[in-house]
Short mmCIF file of C-alpha atoms and ligand atoms in Angstrom, two decimals:
data_model
loop_
_atom_site.label_atom_id
_atom_site.label_comp_id
_atom_site.label_asym_id
_atom_site.label_seq_id
_atom_site.Cartn_x
_atom_site.Cartn_y
_atom_site.Cartn_z
CA UNK L 1 0.00 0.00 0.00
CA UNK L 2 1.27 3.47 -0.83
CA UNK L 3 2.35 5.51 2.14
CA UNK L 4 2.30 8.73 0.09
CA UNK L 5 0.54 11.60 1.79
CA UNK L 6 -1.66 13.68 -0.44
CA UNK L 7 -2.42 17.38 -0.75
CA UNK L 8 0.02 20.08 -1.72
CA UNK L 9 1.18 21.16 1.71
CA UNK L 10 1.55 17.60 2.95
CA UNK L 11 3.72 16.80 -0.02
CA UNK L 12 6.03 19.78 0.51
CA UNK L 13 6.07 19.04 4.23
CA UNK L 14 7.07 15.41 3.68
CA UNK L 15 9.82 16.26 1.20
CA UNK L 16 11.19 19.12 3.30
CA UNK L 17 11.00 17.28 6.58
CA UNK L 18 14.51 17.40 8.03
CA UNK L 19 15.82 18.25 4.57
CA UNK L 20 18.93 20.38 4.37
CA UNK L 21 17.29 22.82 1.96
CA UNK L 22 14.25 23.69 4.08
CA UNK L 23 14.06 27.48 4.13
CA UNK L 24 11.36 30.20 3.88
CA UNK L 25 12.41 31.23 0.37
CA UNK L 26 12.28 27.65 -0.92
CA UNK L 27 8.89 27.27 0.73
CA UNK L 28 7.72 30.38 -1.14
CA UNK L 29 8.95 28.96 -4.46
CA UNK L 30 7.35 25.60 -3.64
CA UNK L 31 4.03 27.20 -2.66
CA UNK L 32 3.89 29.18 -5.90
CA UNK L 33 4.68 25.99 -7.81
CA UNK L 34 2.08 23.95 -5.93
CA UNK L 35 -0.58 26.59 -6.54
CA UNK L 36 0.16 26.47 -10.28
CA UNK L 37 0.40 22.65 -10.24
CA UNK L 38 -3.03 22.33 -8.64
CA UNK L 39 -4.63 24.63 -11.21
CA UNK L 40 -3.03 22.86 -14.17
CA UNK L 41 -3.71 19.41 -12.62
CA UNK L 42 -0.08 18.46 -12.97
CA UNK L 43 0.75 14.76 -12.89
CA UNK L 44 1.34 13.84 -9.21
CA UNK L 45 4.66 12.06 -9.82
CA UNK L 46 6.05 14.94 -11.84
CA UNK L 47 4.89 17.39 -9.23
CA UNK L 48 6.80 15.56 -6.53
CA UNK L 49 9.89 15.33 -8.72
CA UNK L 50 9.92 19.07 -9.44
CA UNK L 51 9.38 20.17 -5.87
CA UNK L 52 12.99 19.65 -4.80
CA UNK L 53 16.32 20.20 -6.49
CA UNK L 54 17.84 17.34 -8.44
CA UNK L 55 21.47 17.99 -7.49
CA UNK L 56 23.02 20.11 -4.74
CA UNK L 57 26.56 20.75 -3.65
CA UNK L 58 27.53 22.36 -0.37
CA UNK L 59 31.20 23.11 0.19
CA UNK L 60 33.21 24.87 2.85
CA UNK L 61 36.56 26.38 2.05
CA UNK L 62 39.16 28.67 3.56
CA UNK L 63 39.15 32.31 2.57
CA UNK L 64 42.37 34.17 3.30
CA UNK L 65 41.84 37.87 3.92
CA UNK L 66 44.36 40.54 2.89
CA UNK L 67 45.47 40.57 6.49
CA UNK L 68 47.49 37.36 6.13
CA UNK L 69 46.79 36.06 9.61
CA UNK L 70 43.02 35.94 9.09
CA UNK L 71 41.49 32.89 7.47
CA UNK L 72 37.74 32.48 7.49
CA UNK L 73 35.82 29.34 6.63
CA UNK L 74 33.04 30.18 4.20
CA UNK L 75 30.24 28.13 2.66
CA UNK L 76 29.60 27.80 -1.05
CA UNK L 77 26.68 26.24 -2.93
CA UNK L 78 25.65 25.10 -6.37
CA UNK L 79 22.21 23.68 -6.98
CA UNK L 80 20.79 22.23 -10.20
CA UNK L 81 17.04 22.01 -10.04
CA UNK L 82 16.17 20.23 -13.30
CA UNK L 83 18.60 18.43 -15.61
CA UNK L 84 16.01 17.37 -18.16
CA UNK L 85 16.00 20.33 -20.51
CA UNK L 86 19.66 20.70 -21.47
CA UNK L 87 22.54 22.19 -19.51
CA UNK L 88 21.56 24.05 -16.39
CA UNK L 89 21.86 27.81 -16.07
CA UNK L 90 21.81 30.25 -13.21
CA UNK L 91 23.64 33.04 -11.48
CA UNK L 92 26.07 33.09 -8.59
CA UNK L 93 25.18 35.20 -5.58
CA UNK L 94 27.57 36.54 -2.96
CA UNK L 95 25.59 37.60 0.09
CA UNK L 96 25.84 37.03 3.81
CA UNK L 97 22.44 35.30 3.97
CA UNK L 98 22.99 32.75 1.18
CA UNK L 99 22.11 29.19 2.19
CA UNK L 100 21.15 25.95 0.50
CA UNK L 101 17.43 26.71 0.67
CA UNK L 102 17.77 30.17 -0.83
CA UNK L 103 19.93 28.85 -3.66
CA UNK L 104 17.46 25.99 -4.23
CA UNK L 105 14.55 28.43 -4.49
CA UNK L 106 16.45 30.59 -6.95
CA UNK L 107 17.36 27.47 -8.98
CA UNK L 108 13.69 26.44 -9.13
CA UNK L 109 12.67 29.88 -10.40
CA UNK L 110 15.40 29.63 -13.04
CA UNK L 111 13.82 26.41 -14.32
CA UNK L 112 10.43 28.03 -14.84
CA UNK L 113 12.02 31.19 -16.26
CA UNK L 114 14.09 29.34 -18.87
CA UNK L 115 11.11 27.20 -19.84
CA UNK L 116 8.80 30.22 -20.06
CA UNK L 117 11.29 31.94 -22.38
CA UNK L 118 11.73 28.71 -24.42
CA UNK L 119 15.46 28.58 -23.65
CA UNK L 120 17.15 25.15 -23.77
CA UNK L 121 18.22 25.14 -20.12
CA UNK L 122 17.18 23.75 -16.76
CA UNK L 123 17.49 25.96 -13.69
CA UNK L 124 20.52 26.25 -11.44
CA UNK L 125 21.92 28.74 -8.95
CA UNK L 126 25.04 29.14 -6.88
CA UNK L 127 26.30 31.27 -4.09
CA UNK L 128 28.81 32.00 -1.40
CA UNK L 129 27.73 33.04 2.08
CA UNK L 130 29.87 36.15 2.36
CA UNK L 131 29.30 39.89 2.39
CA UNK L 132 31.16 41.11 -0.72
CA UNK L 133 30.63 44.81 -0.12
CA UNK L 134 33.82 45.39 1.87
CA UNK L 135 36.09 42.86 0.17
CA UNK L 136 39.14 44.14 -1.65
CA UNK L 137 39.62 43.20 -5.29
CA UNK L 138 42.22 40.61 -4.31
CA UNK L 139 39.91 39.09 -1.70
CA UNK L 140 37.03 38.89 -4.15
CA UNK L 141 39.30 37.20 -6.64
CA UNK L 142 40.51 34.61 -4.11
CA UNK L 143 36.98 33.73 -3.03
CA UNK L 144 35.91 33.38 -6.64
CA UNK L 145 38.81 31.21 -7.75
CA UNK L 146 38.47 28.90 -4.77
CA UNK L 147 34.68 28.66 -5.14
CA UNK L 148 35.18 27.78 -8.81
CA UNK L 149 37.62 25.00 -7.93
CA UNK L 150 35.29 23.64 -5.28
CA UNK L 151 32.35 23.47 -7.70
CA UNK L 152 34.28 22.65 -10.89
CA UNK L 153 32.90 19.13 -11.18
CA UNK L 154 29.41 20.55 -11.61
CA UNK L 155 30.02 23.34 -14.13
CA UNK L 156 30.99 23.41 -17.80
CA UNK L 157 29.69 24.83 -21.07
CA UNK L 158 27.64 21.70 -21.78
CA UNK L 159 26.77 21.02 -18.14
CA UNK L 160 25.97 24.06 -16.06
CA UNK L 161 26.74 27.67 -16.95
CA UNK L 162 26.96 30.30 -14.18
CA UNK L 163 26.27 34.02 -14.61
CA UNK L 164 26.26 37.10 -12.36
CA UNK L 165 23.64 37.60 -9.67
CA UNK L 166 23.56 39.77 -6.58
CA UNK L 167 27.06 40.63 -5.33
CA UNK L 168 28.85 39.34 -8.45
CA UNK L 169 29.61 41.01 -11.76
CA UNK L 170 31.45 40.58 -15.06
CA UNK L 171 34.86 40.71 -13.36
CA UNK L 172 33.86 37.81 -11.12
CA UNK L 173 32.72 35.90 -14.21
CA UNK L 174 36.10 36.61 -15.86
CA UNK L 175 37.96 35.07 -12.88
CA UNK L 176 35.61 32.10 -12.91
CA UNK L 177 36.20 31.58 -16.64
CA UNK L 178 39.95 31.93 -16.14
CA UNK L 179 40.06 29.43 -13.27
CA UNK L 180 38.03 26.88 -15.21
CA UNK L 181 40.13 27.40 -18.35
CA UNK L 182 43.39 26.98 -16.39
CA UNK L 183 42.17 23.60 -15.22
CA UNK L 184 41.19 22.22 -18.61
CA UNK L 185 44.19 23.79 -20.35
CA UNK L 186 42.48 25.98 -22.96
CA UNK L 187 40.16 28.98 -22.99
CA UNK L 188 36.52 28.06 -22.45
CA UNK L 189 34.46 31.25 -22.82
CA UNK L 190 31.17 29.30 -22.80
CA UNK L 191 31.58 28.16 -19.19
CA UNK L 192 30.05 31.42 -17.94
CA UNK L 193 27.90 34.21 -19.29
CA UNK L 194 27.84 37.84 -18.26
CA UNK L 195 31.61 38.04 -18.76
CA UNK L 196 33.45 41.01 -20.29
CA UNK L 197 33.07 41.43 -24.07
CA UNK L 198 36.86 41.01 -24.49
CA UNK L 199 36.52 37.42 -23.24
CA UNK L 200 33.58 36.46 -25.42
CA UNK L 201 30.89 38.25 -23.46
CA UNK L 202 27.87 39.49 -25.34
CA UNK L 203 26.96 43.01 -26.24
CA UNK L 204 24.11 44.15 -24.06
CA UNK L 205 24.42 41.51 -21.30
CA UNK L 206 25.15 43.96 -18.49
CA UNK L 207 21.98 45.93 -19.16
CA UNK L 208 19.90 42.97 -20.31
CA UNK L 209 17.85 42.35 -17.19
CA UNK L 210 16.85 46.00 -16.83
CA UNK L 211 16.30 46.42 -20.55
CA UNK L 212 14.10 43.33 -20.73
CA UNK L 213 12.11 44.50 -17.73
CA UNK L 214 11.54 47.90 -19.31
CA UNK L 215 10.36 46.26 -22.57
CA UNK L 216 7.71 44.54 -20.46
CA UNK L 217 6.87 47.65 -18.45
CA UNK L 218 6.06 49.28 -21.81
CA UNK L 219 3.71 46.43 -22.70
CA UNK L 220 2.11 46.33 -19.26
CA UNK L 221 1.69 50.12 -19.09
CA UNK L 222 -0.14 50.05 -22.39
CA UNK L 223 -2.28 47.19 -21.15
CA UNK L 224 -3.39 49.02 -17.99
CA UNK L 225 -3.50 52.48 -19.56
CA UNK L 226 -0.53 54.17 -17.87
CA UNK L 227 1.11 56.82 -20.03
CA UNK L 228 4.85 56.47 -19.42
CA UNK L 229 5.70 60.08 -20.25
CA UNK L 230 3.53 61.16 -17.30
CA UNK L 231 4.36 58.23 -15.05
CA UNK L 232 6.41 58.05 -11.87
CA UNK L 233 8.57 55.16 -10.70
CA UNK L 234 10.19 53.97 -7.48
CA UNK L 235 13.19 51.66 -7.83
CA UNK L 236 14.47 49.54 -4.94
CA UNK L 237 18.12 48.50 -5.35
CA UNK L 238 20.69 50.33 -7.43
CA UNK L 239 22.98 47.54 -8.58
CA UNK L 240 23.06 45.89 -11.96
CA UNK L 241 19.30 45.51 -12.40
CA UNK L 242 18.14 48.63 -10.56
CA UNK L 243 20.37 51.10 -12.33
CA UNK L 244 19.69 49.75 -15.83
CA UNK L 245 15.98 49.74 -15.17
CA UNK L 246 16.06 53.29 -13.83
CA UNK L 247 18.14 54.45 -16.80
CA UNK L 248 15.82 52.94 -19.44
CA UNK L 249 12.70 54.18 -17.66
CA UNK L 250 14.17 57.69 -17.53
CA UNK L 251 14.87 57.45 -21.27
CA UNK L 252 11.17 56.77 -21.82
CA UNK L 253 10.25 59.93 -19.92
CA UNK L 254 9.30 58.24 -16.64
CA UNK L 255 10.04 60.40 -13.58
CA UNK L 256 12.13 58.40 -11.09
CA UNK L 257 10.93 59.78 -7.75
CA UNK L 258 12.78 57.44 -5.40
CA UNK L 259 15.67 54.99 -5.45
CA UNK L 260 17.23 52.94 -2.68
CA UNK L 261 20.11 50.65 -1.93
CA UNK L 262 21.10 48.76 1.20
CA UNK L 263 22.27 51.98 2.91
CA UNK L 264 19.30 54.31 2.38
CA UNK L 265 16.44 55.45 0.17
CA UNK L 266 16.35 58.83 -1.57
CA UNK L 267 13.10 60.57 -2.47
CA UNK L 268 12.67 63.57 -4.72
CA UNK L 269 9.21 64.22 -6.09
CA UNK L 270 10.65 66.34 -8.91
CA UNK L 271 12.61 63.39 -10.20
CA UNK L 272 16.12 62.05 -9.65
CA UNK L 273 18.78 62.21 -12.34
CA UNK L 274 19.88 58.60 -12.84
CA UNK L 275 23.22 59.73 -14.24
CA UNK L 276 24.09 61.80 -11.15
CA UNK L 277 23.09 58.89 -8.96
CA UNK L 278 25.31 56.48 -10.93
CA UNK L 279 28.22 58.92 -10.54
CA UNK L 280 27.60 59.23 -6.81
CA UNK L 281 27.35 55.46 -6.25
CA UNK L 282 30.41 54.73 -8.39
CA UNK L 283 32.42 57.24 -6.39
CA UNK L 284 31.14 56.30 -2.92
CA UNK L 285 30.08 52.65 -3.34
CA UNK L 286 26.76 53.56 -1.71
CA UNK L 287 23.73 55.77 -2.16
CA UNK L 288 23.99 57.32 1.30
CA UNK L 289 25.02 60.95 1.03
CA UNK L 290 23.37 61.52 -2.36
CA UNK L 291 22.54 65.21 -2.05
CA UNK L 292 19.59 65.69 -4.35
CA UNK L 293 16.67 64.38 -2.32
CA UNK L 294 15.27 63.47 1.04
CA UNK L 295 16.35 60.33 2.89
CA UNK L 296 13.86 57.72 4.04
CA UNK L 297 13.83 54.05 4.90
CA UNK L 298 13.42 51.32 2.29
CA UNK L 299 10.10 50.32 3.85
CA UNK L 300 8.74 53.88 3.68
CA UNK L 301 9.89 54.14 0.09
CA UNK L 302 8.04 50.99 -0.98
CA UNK L 303 4.78 52.58 0.16
CA UNK L 304 5.20 55.85 -1.78
CA UNK L 305 2.37 56.57 -4.22
CA UNK L 306 3.71 55.98 -7.73
CA UNK L 307 2.71 54.39 -11.03
CA UNK L 308 5.48 51.81 -11.23
CA UNK L 309 7.21 50.11 -8.31
CA UNK L 310 10.32 48.17 -9.28
CA UNK L 311 11.93 45.97 -6.61
CA UNK L 312 15.48 45.19 -7.82
CA UNK L 313 17.20 44.19 -4.58
CA UNK L 314 16.49 41.27 -2.27
CA UNK L 315 13.61 38.85 -1.71
CA UNK L 316 10.75 39.16 0.72
CA UNK L 317 10.12 42.92 0.44
CA UNK L 318 6.38 43.01 -0.21
CA UNK L 319 4.68 40.88 2.40
CA UNK L 320 1.38 40.50 4.21
CA UNK L 321 2.52 43.36 6.46
CA UNK L 322 2.88 46.06 3.81
CA UNK L 323 0.93 44.83 0.76
CA UNK L 324 -2.16 46.82 1.72
CA UNK L 325 -0.08 50.03 1.80
CA UNK L 326 1.68 49.53 -1.54
CA UNK L 327 0.29 52.24 -3.78
CA UNK L 328 1.50 51.61 -7.31
CA UNK L 329 -0.46 50.58 -10.41
CA UNK L 330 2.23 48.29 -11.76
CA UNK L 331 4.62 46.13 -9.75
CA UNK L 332 7.53 45.17 -12.01
CA UNK L 333 9.72 42.56 -10.32
CA UNK L 334 13.39 42.84 -11.21
CA UNK L 335 14.44 40.98 -8.06
CA UNK L 336 13.76 37.30 -7.51
CA UNK L 337 11.10 36.51 -4.93
CA UNK L 338 10.36 40.08 -3.74
CA UNK L 339 6.68 39.29 -3.10
CA UNK L 340 5.26 36.68 -0.74
CA UNK L 341 2.23 34.57 -1.59
CA UNK L 342 0.11 36.41 0.96
CA UNK L 343 1.10 39.78 -0.53
CA UNK L 344 0.37 38.47 -4.02
CA UNK L 345 -3.20 37.79 -3.07
CA UNK L 346 -3.66 41.24 -1.51
CA UNK L 347 -2.11 43.01 -4.51
CA UNK L 348 -4.21 41.01 -6.95
CA UNK L 349 -7.38 41.79 -5.02
CA UNK L 350 -6.43 45.46 -5.08
CA UNK L 351 -6.05 45.35 -8.87
CA UNK L 352 -2.31 46.05 -8.96
CA UNK L 353 -0.83 44.63 -12.15
CA UNK L 354 2.16 42.37 -11.45
CA UNK L 355 4.99 41.58 -13.83
CA UNK L 356 6.22 38.49 -11.93
CA UNK L 357 9.95 37.83 -11.48
CA UNK L 358 10.09 34.72 -13.68
CA UNK L 359 8.92 36.88 -16.56
CA UNK L 360 10.06 40.36 -15.53
CA UNK L 361 13.74 39.66 -14.94
CA UNK L 362 14.13 37.00 -17.65
CA UNK L 363 16.00 39.41 -19.94
CA UNK L 364 19.23 38.54 -18.13
CA UNK L 365 19.14 34.82 -18.81
CA UNK L 366 17.83 35.44 -22.32
CA UNK L 367 20.88 37.49 -23.30
CA UNK L 368 23.01 34.97 -21.38
CA UNK L 369 21.60 32.37 -23.76
CA UNK L 370 22.60 34.59 -26.70
CA UNK L 371 26.09 34.84 -25.22
CA UNK L 372 26.36 31.06 -24.84
CA UNK L 373 25.22 30.52 -28.44
CA UNK L 374 27.69 33.11 -29.73
CA UNK L 375 30.53 31.49 -27.76
CA UNK L 376 29.70 28.03 -29.11
CA UNK L 377 29.54 29.27 -32.73
CA UNK L 378 32.08 32.09 -32.60
CA UNK L 379 29.41 34.58 -33.60
CA UNK L 380 29.54 38.27 -32.73
CA UNK L 381 26.09 39.80 -32.80
CA UNK L 382 25.68 43.56 -32.69
CA UNK L 383 23.86 45.34 -29.87
CA UNK L 384 20.99 46.07 -32.25
CA UNK L 385 20.68 42.39 -33.11
CA UNK L 386 20.77 41.41 -29.44
CA UNK L 387 18.16 43.97 -28.45
CA UNK L 388 15.86 43.03 -31.33
CA UNK L 389 16.03 39.33 -30.38
CA UNK L 390 15.57 40.17 -26.70
CA UNK L 391 12.56 42.31 -27.45
CA UNK L 392 10.94 39.56 -29.50
CA UNK L 393 11.46 36.87 -26.86
CA UNK L 394 10.33 39.08 -23.96
CA UNK L 395 7.20 40.38 -25.64
CA UNK L 396 6.30 36.92 -26.92
CA UNK L 397 6.49 35.53 -23.38
CA UNK L 398 4.41 38.47 -22.13
CA UNK L 399 1.78 37.82 -24.82
CA UNK L 400 1.58 34.10 -23.97
CA UNK L 401 1.33 34.88 -20.27
CA UNK L 402 -1.46 37.41 -20.80
CA UNK L 403 -3.37 35.09 -23.12
CA UNK L 404 -3.27 32.33 -20.52
CA UNK L 405 -4.13 34.68 -17.67
CA UNK L 406 -7.15 36.04 -19.53
CA UNK L 407 -8.30 32.70 -20.93
CA UNK L 408 -8.11 30.84 -17.62
CA UNK L 409 -8.87 33.74 -15.26
CA UNK L 410 -5.47 33.55 -13.57
CA UNK L 411 -3.20 36.08 -11.93
CA UNK L 412 -0.13 36.87 -14.03
CA UNK L 413 2.35 35.04 -11.78
CA UNK L 414 0.42 31.79 -11.90
CA UNK L 415 -0.09 32.13 -15.65
CA UNK L 416 3.65 32.68 -16.23
CA UNK L 417 4.55 29.76 -13.97
CA UNK L 418 2.13 27.41 -15.73
CA UNK L 419 3.60 28.41 -19.11
CA UNK L 420 7.00 27.32 -17.83
CA UNK L 421 5.97 24.28 -15.80
CA UNK L 422 3.97 22.84 -18.69
CA UNK L 423 7.03 22.74 -20.90
CA UNK L 424 9.20 21.11 -18.23
CA UNK L 425 6.52 18.53 -17.42
CA UNK L 426 6.11 17.63 -21.09
CA UNK L 427 9.89 17.16 -21.46
CA UNK L 428 10.02 14.98 -18.34
CA UNK L 429 7.19 12.79 -19.60
CA UNK L 430 8.73 12.16 -23.02
CA UNK L 431 12.18 11.44 -21.59
CA UNK L 432 10.70 8.85 -19.24
CA UNK L 433 12.37 7.27 -16.24
CA UNK L 434 15.81 5.74 -15.91
CA UNK L 435 16.11 2.84 -15.32
P1 LIG A 501 23.60 43.85 -7.28
O1 LIG A 501 24.44 43.23 -6.28
O2 LIG A 501 24.22 44.38 -8.52
O3 LIG A 501 22.73 45.03 -6.63
C1 LIG A 501 21.91 44.81 -5.52
C2 LIG A 501 21.38 46.16 -5.06
O4 LIG A 501 20.43 45.93 -4.02
C3 LIG A 501 22.46 47.06 -4.44
O5 LIG A 501 22.19 48.40 -4.77
C4 LIG A 501 22.29 46.83 -2.93
O6 LIG A 501 22.75 47.90 -2.16
C5 LIG A 501 20.78 46.71 -2.87
N1 LIG A 501 20.33 46.01 -1.68
C6 LIG A 501 20.86 44.91 -1.10
N2 LIG A 501 20.18 44.59 0.00
C7 LIG A 501 19.18 45.49 0.12
C8 LIG A 501 18.14 45.70 1.06
N3 LIG A 501 17.99 44.89 2.10
N4 LIG A 501 17.31 46.74 0.85
C9 LIG A 501 17.47 47.56 -0.20
N5 LIG A 501 18.43 47.42 -1.11
C10 LIG A 501 19.28 46.41 -0.95
O7 LIG A 501 22.48 42.75 -7.66
P2 LIG A 501 21.66 42.59 -9.01
O8 LIG A 501 22.43 41.71 -9.91
O9 LIG A 501 21.17 43.91 -9.48
O10 LIG A 501 20.43 41.71 -8.48
C11 LIG A 501 19.32 42.29 -7.82
C12 LIG A 501 18.15 41.33 -7.87
O11 LIG A 501 17.85 41.02 -9.23
C13 LIG A 501 18.39 39.98 -7.18
O12 LIG A 501 17.18 39.52 -6.64
C14 LIG A 501 18.79 39.09 -8.34
O13 LIG A 501 18.55 37.72 -8.06
C15 LIG A 501 17.87 39.62 -9.42
N6 LIG A 501 18.31 39.32 -10.79
C16 LIG A 501 19.54 39.73 -11.25
C17 LIG A 501 19.90 39.45 -12.55
C18 LIG A 501 21.20 39.93 -13.15
O14 LIG A 501 21.36 39.81 -14.36
N7 LIG A 501 22.11 40.49 -12.39
C19 LIG A 501 19.02 38.74 -13.38
C20 LIG A 501 17.79 38.34 -12.88
C21 LIG A 501 17.44 38.65 -11.59
#
């Protein structure tokens, strides 16, 4: 007799029970998945299989600080959620709160994102539990090279291809590519994406996540009747995604009334010049001290009345506690997992249009895919070609998501997830089981 428990929560509970990856962020990703799975009546066996990551690696390694006497033991992770679709793909995050559960959640979202965008990848993610903000260049390089060595058995251009995420950038990808290449004995540009153009990086990759998000903001604004030239936006996070998004919104005539980073939030109802803010942050490494506006907390900023709210920082920002006070018309998720399930329901009931993370920030992995293809074929596409392809893929995914949402009466997040999950489930079914 089967001892399987039934029901979505019971299933997640049973699989997470005492599991190393159990974590609030993974539970959020699992709950979103289970909600979609119930609506689409996903095959029970496939549902169980997709609820947890397929392969996970947890390593600890010594990190020598510039002060030679100090050696810290740090933890590193690489998780591959689904290996069915092709190589796996996902960023590497350096942050003090990284753990196996967080990385597993991010890997799961990568699976749905790649499938939604029709990219030939399964989802993966990696990370190191370290605060990169005060590391010297040499320290960052040492952490990266050692992390690469510790995870080298999992990565490769045909296996698993890392990219930048929070706390990492194209320089980190260059060191990763160099370390991998040193080991195999020849240059392997395709082992990472988001690397510098000189090493086989793609035109447009640095800005791709923000650019893709703004392509979708244009579509969504038209859909809900917001005129961008008269619109206001609030952007949380001013790193890779936040600054590109702010820049492209400003180019469209949107007034950026508030921006934040981990140190502060700056509000100016007359609009903030994105260029001056970039100059300030590049010079000071933080937003604090930016003169042209009034300081407030991140939480206060999220509740400012605006047309477009763009979280581009960390997860878990819009929750049951503040969802009722969020006063935007469009929530465009650049960050992964910024909105909890409870908040989702409140926002949907209040008629706030959501561009969900798996769709909204998919421009990054889409141009990463272009980079990987160019590396494999020695192509060099122009920025115009990249942007045209990106635009087509983003708007096509938006159109499919909206069609499904309208046809089946779903919220946009669930519709986007089902688009992705359906493709993964179909691939799993045709591949069958081994042995
Ligand atoms: P980043 O490290 O370049 O920038 C992060 C920004 O967020 C910084 O300005 C930092 O100060 C700010 N921040 C950190 N903690 C904060 C907090 N508690 N409150 C407010 N601000 C805070 O990172 P990124 O690459 O721009 O990534 C941001 C988000 O976008 C992450 O959720 C990431 O997973 C997601 N994302 C990134 C990419 C990419 O291509 N880089 C692609 C898809 C999704």
